[in-house]
Structure formats: structure tokens, C-alpha cells
PDB file of C-alpha atoms in Angstrom:
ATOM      1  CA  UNK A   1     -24.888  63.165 -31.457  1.00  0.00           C
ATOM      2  CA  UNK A   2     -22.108  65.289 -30.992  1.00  0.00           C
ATOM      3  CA  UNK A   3     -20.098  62.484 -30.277  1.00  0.00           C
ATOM      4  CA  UNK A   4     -20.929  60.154 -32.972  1.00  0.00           C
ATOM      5  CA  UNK A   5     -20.302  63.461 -35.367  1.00  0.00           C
ATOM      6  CA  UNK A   6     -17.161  64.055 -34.005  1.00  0.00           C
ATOM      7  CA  UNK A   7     -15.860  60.074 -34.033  1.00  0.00           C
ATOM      8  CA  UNK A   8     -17.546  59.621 -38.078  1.00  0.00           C
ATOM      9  CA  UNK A   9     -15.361  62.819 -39.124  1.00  0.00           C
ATOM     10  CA  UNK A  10     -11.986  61.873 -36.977  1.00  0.00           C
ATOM     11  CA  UNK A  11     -12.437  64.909 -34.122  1.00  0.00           C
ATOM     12  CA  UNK A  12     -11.960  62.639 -32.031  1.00  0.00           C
ATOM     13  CA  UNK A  13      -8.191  62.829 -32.725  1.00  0.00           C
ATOM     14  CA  UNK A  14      -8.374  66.757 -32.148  1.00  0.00           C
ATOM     15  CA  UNK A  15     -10.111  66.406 -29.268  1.00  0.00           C
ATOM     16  CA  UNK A  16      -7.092  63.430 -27.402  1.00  0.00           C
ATOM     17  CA  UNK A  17      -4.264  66.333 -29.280  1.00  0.00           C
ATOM     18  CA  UNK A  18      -6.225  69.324 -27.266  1.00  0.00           C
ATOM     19  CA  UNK A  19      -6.089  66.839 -24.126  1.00  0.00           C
ATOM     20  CA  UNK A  20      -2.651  66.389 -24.214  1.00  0.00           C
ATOM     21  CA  UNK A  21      -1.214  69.790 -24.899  1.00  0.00           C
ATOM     22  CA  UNK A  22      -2.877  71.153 -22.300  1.00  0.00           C
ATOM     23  CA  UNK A  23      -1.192  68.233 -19.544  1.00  0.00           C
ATOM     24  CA  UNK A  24       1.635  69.442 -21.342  1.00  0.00           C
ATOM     25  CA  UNK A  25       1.370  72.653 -20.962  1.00  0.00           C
ATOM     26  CA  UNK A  26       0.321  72.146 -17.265  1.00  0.00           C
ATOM     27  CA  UNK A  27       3.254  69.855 -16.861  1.00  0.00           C
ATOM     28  CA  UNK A  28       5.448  72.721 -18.486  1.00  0.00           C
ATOM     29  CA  UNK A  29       4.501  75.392 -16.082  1.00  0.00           C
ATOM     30  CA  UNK A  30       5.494  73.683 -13.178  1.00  0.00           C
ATOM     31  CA  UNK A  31       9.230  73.871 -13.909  1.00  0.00           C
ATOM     32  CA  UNK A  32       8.975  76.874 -16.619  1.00  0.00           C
ATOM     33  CA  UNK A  33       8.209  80.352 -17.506  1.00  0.00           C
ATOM     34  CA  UNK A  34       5.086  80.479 -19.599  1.00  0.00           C
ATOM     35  CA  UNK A  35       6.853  81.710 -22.673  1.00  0.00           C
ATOM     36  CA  UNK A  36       9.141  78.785 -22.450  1.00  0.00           C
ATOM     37  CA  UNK A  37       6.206  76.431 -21.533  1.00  0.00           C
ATOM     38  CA  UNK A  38       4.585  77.999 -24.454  1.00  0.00           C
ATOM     39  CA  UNK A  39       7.341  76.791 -26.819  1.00  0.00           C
ATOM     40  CA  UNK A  40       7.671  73.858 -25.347  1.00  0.00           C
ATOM     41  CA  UNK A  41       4.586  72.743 -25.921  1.00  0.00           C
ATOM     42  CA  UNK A  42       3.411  73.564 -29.090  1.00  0.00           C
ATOM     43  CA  UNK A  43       7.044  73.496 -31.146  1.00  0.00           C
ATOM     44  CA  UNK A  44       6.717  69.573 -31.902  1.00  0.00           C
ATOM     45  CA  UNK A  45      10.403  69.001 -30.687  1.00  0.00           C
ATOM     46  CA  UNK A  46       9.115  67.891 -27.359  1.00  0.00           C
ATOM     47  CA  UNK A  47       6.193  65.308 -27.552  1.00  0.00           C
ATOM     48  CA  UNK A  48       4.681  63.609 -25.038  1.00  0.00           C
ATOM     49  CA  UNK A  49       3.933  59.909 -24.799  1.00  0.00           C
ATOM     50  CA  UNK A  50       0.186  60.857 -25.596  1.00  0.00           C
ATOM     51  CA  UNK A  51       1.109  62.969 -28.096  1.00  0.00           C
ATOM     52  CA  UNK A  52       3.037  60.058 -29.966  1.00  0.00           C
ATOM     53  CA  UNK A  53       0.202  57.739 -29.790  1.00  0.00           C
ATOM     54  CA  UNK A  54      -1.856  59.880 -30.780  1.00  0.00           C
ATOM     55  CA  UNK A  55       0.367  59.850 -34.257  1.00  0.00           C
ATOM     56  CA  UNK A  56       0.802  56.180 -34.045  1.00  0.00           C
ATOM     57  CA  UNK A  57      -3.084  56.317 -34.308  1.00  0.00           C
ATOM     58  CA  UNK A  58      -3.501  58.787 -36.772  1.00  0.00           C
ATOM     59  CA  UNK A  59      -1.439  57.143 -38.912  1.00  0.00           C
ATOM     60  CA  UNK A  60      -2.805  53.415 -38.883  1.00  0.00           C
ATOM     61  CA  UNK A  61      -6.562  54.893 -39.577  1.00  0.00           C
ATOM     62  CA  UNK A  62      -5.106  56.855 -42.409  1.00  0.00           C
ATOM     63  CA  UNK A  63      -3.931  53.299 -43.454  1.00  0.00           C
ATOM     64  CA  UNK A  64      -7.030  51.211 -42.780  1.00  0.00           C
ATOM     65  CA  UNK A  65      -9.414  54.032 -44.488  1.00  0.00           C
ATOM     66  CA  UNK A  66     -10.749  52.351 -48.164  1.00  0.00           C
ATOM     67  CA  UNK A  67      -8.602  53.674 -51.265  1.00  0.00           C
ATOM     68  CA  UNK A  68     -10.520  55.837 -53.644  1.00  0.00           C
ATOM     69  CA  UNK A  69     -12.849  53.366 -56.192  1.00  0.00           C
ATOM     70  CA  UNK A  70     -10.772  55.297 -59.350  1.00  0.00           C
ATOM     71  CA  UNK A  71     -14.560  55.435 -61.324  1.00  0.00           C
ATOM     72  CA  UNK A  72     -15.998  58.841 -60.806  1.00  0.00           C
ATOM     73  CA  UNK A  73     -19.900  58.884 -60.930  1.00  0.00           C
ATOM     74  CA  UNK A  74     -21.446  61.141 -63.470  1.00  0.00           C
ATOM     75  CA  UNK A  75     -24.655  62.017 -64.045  1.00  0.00           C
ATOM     76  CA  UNK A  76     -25.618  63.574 -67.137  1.00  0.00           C
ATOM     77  CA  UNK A  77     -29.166  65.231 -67.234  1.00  0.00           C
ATOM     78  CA  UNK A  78     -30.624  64.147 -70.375  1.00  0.00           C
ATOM     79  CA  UNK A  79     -34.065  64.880 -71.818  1.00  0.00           C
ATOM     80  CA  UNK A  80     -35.686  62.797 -73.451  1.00  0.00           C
ATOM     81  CA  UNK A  81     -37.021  63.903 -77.058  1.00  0.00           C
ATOM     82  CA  UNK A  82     -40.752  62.946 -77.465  1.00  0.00           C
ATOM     83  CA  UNK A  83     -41.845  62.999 -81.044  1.00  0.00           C
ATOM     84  CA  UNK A  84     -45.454  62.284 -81.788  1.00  0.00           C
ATOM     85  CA  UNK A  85     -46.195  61.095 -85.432  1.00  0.00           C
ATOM     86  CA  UNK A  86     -49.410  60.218 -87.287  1.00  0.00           C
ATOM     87  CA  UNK A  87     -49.855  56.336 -88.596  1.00  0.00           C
ATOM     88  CA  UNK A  88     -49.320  56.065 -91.751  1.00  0.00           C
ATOM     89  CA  UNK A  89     -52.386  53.567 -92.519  1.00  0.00           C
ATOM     90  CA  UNK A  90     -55.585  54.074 -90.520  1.00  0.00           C
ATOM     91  CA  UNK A  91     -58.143  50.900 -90.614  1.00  0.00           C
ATOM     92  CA  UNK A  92     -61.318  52.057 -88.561  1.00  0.00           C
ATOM     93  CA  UNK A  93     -62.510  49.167 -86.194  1.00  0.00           C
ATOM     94  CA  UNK A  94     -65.798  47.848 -86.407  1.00  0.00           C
ATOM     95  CA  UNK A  95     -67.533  49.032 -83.493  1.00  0.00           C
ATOM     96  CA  UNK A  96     -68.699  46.074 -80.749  1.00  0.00           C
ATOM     97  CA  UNK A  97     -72.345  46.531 -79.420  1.00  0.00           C
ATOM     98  CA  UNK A  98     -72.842  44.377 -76.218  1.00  0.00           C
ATOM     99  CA  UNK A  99     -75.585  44.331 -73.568  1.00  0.00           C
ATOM    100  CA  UNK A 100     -74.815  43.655 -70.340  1.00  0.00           C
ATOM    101  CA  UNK A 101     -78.639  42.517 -69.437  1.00  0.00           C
ATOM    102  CA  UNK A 102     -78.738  39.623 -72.200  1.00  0.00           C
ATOM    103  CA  UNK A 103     -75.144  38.136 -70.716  1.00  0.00           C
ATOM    104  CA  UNK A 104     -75.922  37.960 -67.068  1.00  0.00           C
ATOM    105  CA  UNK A 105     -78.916  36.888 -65.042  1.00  0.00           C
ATOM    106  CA  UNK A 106     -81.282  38.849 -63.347  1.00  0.00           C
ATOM    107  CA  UNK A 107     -81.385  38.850 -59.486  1.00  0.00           C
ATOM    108  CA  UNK A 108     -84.429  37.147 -57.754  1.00  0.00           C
ATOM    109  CA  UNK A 109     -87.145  39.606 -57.290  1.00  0.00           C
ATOM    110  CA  UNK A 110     -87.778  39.566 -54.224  1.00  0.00           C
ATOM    111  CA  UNK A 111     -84.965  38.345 -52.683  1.00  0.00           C
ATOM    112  CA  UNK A 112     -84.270  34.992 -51.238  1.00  0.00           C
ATOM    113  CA  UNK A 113     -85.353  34.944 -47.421  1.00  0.00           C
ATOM    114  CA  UNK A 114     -84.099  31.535 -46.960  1.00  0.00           C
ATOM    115  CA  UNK A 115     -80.729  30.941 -44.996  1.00  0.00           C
ATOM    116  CA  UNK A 116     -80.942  34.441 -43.188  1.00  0.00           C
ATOM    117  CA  UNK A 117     -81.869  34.409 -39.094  1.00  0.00           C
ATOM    118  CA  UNK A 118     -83.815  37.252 -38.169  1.00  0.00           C
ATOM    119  CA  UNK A 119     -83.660  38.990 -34.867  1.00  0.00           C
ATOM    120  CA  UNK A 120     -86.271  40.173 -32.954  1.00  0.00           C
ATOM    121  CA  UNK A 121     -85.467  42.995 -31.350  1.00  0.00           C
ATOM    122  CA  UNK A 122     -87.440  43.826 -27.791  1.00  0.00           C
ATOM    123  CA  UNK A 123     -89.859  46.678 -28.090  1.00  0.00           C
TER     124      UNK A 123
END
């Protein structure tokens, strides 16, 4: 995860730059004092060849990234306003009487036996 965190946010490039000052630095020491190595290393006068491709590389992902879309989202919190009013004409409705009991049939009493197998169960 560390990784993939480190690739998505362009650490990766931090982490090649760490790897090649310190061969550098290593590098330096064997033919320097360590205050010279020092300077040498970390003054930018004296890259090495992984320390230019790593700026050949920064520079053509800075170049491939998307532009900026210009449009900036806003979102505006907005209430909405709920206003209850009365009708201004009010017709009462006639009022509907139904019974269920004269619309649908009755069920068989008893029920229908036929079509259902019965199983004898073993006493």
C-alpha cells in the first residue's frame, strides 16, 4: 500500500533522488574528505547520470499530467423554502361505501378435497 501511495503522489521520484545521493555520496568519500563529499553531493553543480534522469523524468510527468479543467465546482447549500397554504375553494367529496363481501365470492365451505394426495404416515 505503501507503494502504490507513494507511486499515486510522485514519492517515487524522492525515493530514486535519496538513492542516488547516497551512491554519490558513497562514490564521493572514496576520493574525498566528508566535508568536501558533503558539498559535492548535495550543491547541484555535480550531478550524476541518475540524478539527471531522474530530472529528465520529472520533467516529462510534469508534462503528461492533465491541465487544470478552468471550471471550479461550487456548491452552494441552499434550503429550500416550504410554504404551506390553504385552497382557496374546498368541494367535499361524496363519500364511496363499498363492501368487499358483495364483490367477491365466497370460498367453498368446506374446502375442495379433490386434486390433493394424502400421505399416510406409518404409526
Amino acid at each position: 500500500m505503501l507503494v502504490a501511495l507513494l507511486g499515486a503522489t510522485g514519492g517515487h521520484w524522492g525515493v530514486l533522488q535519496t538513492v542516488a545521493w547516497t551512491r554519490m555520496l558513497a562514490n564521493n568519500l572514496q576520493t574525498d574528505s566528508l566535508e568536501t563529499a558533503l558539498t559535492k553531493t548535495f550543491d547541484g553543480k555535480h550531478p550524476c547520470g541518475m540524478c539527471k534522469a531522474i530530472d529528465a523524468g520529472k520533467k516529462s510527468a510534469k508534462k503528461t499530467e492533465l491541465p487544470p479543467a478552468g471550471q471550479k465546482l461550487e456548491f452552494v447549500f441552499d434550503r429550500p423554502i416550504f410554504v404551506f397554504t390553504a385552497p382557496t375553494t374546498f368541494r367535499p367529496q361524496q363519500e364511496i361505501l363499498c363492501s368487499c363481501s358483495q364483490t367477491a365470492p365466497r370460498p367453498p365451505t368446506p374446502p375442495p378435497r379433490a386434486g390433493l394426495v394424502e400421505l399416510q404416515l406409518p404409526a
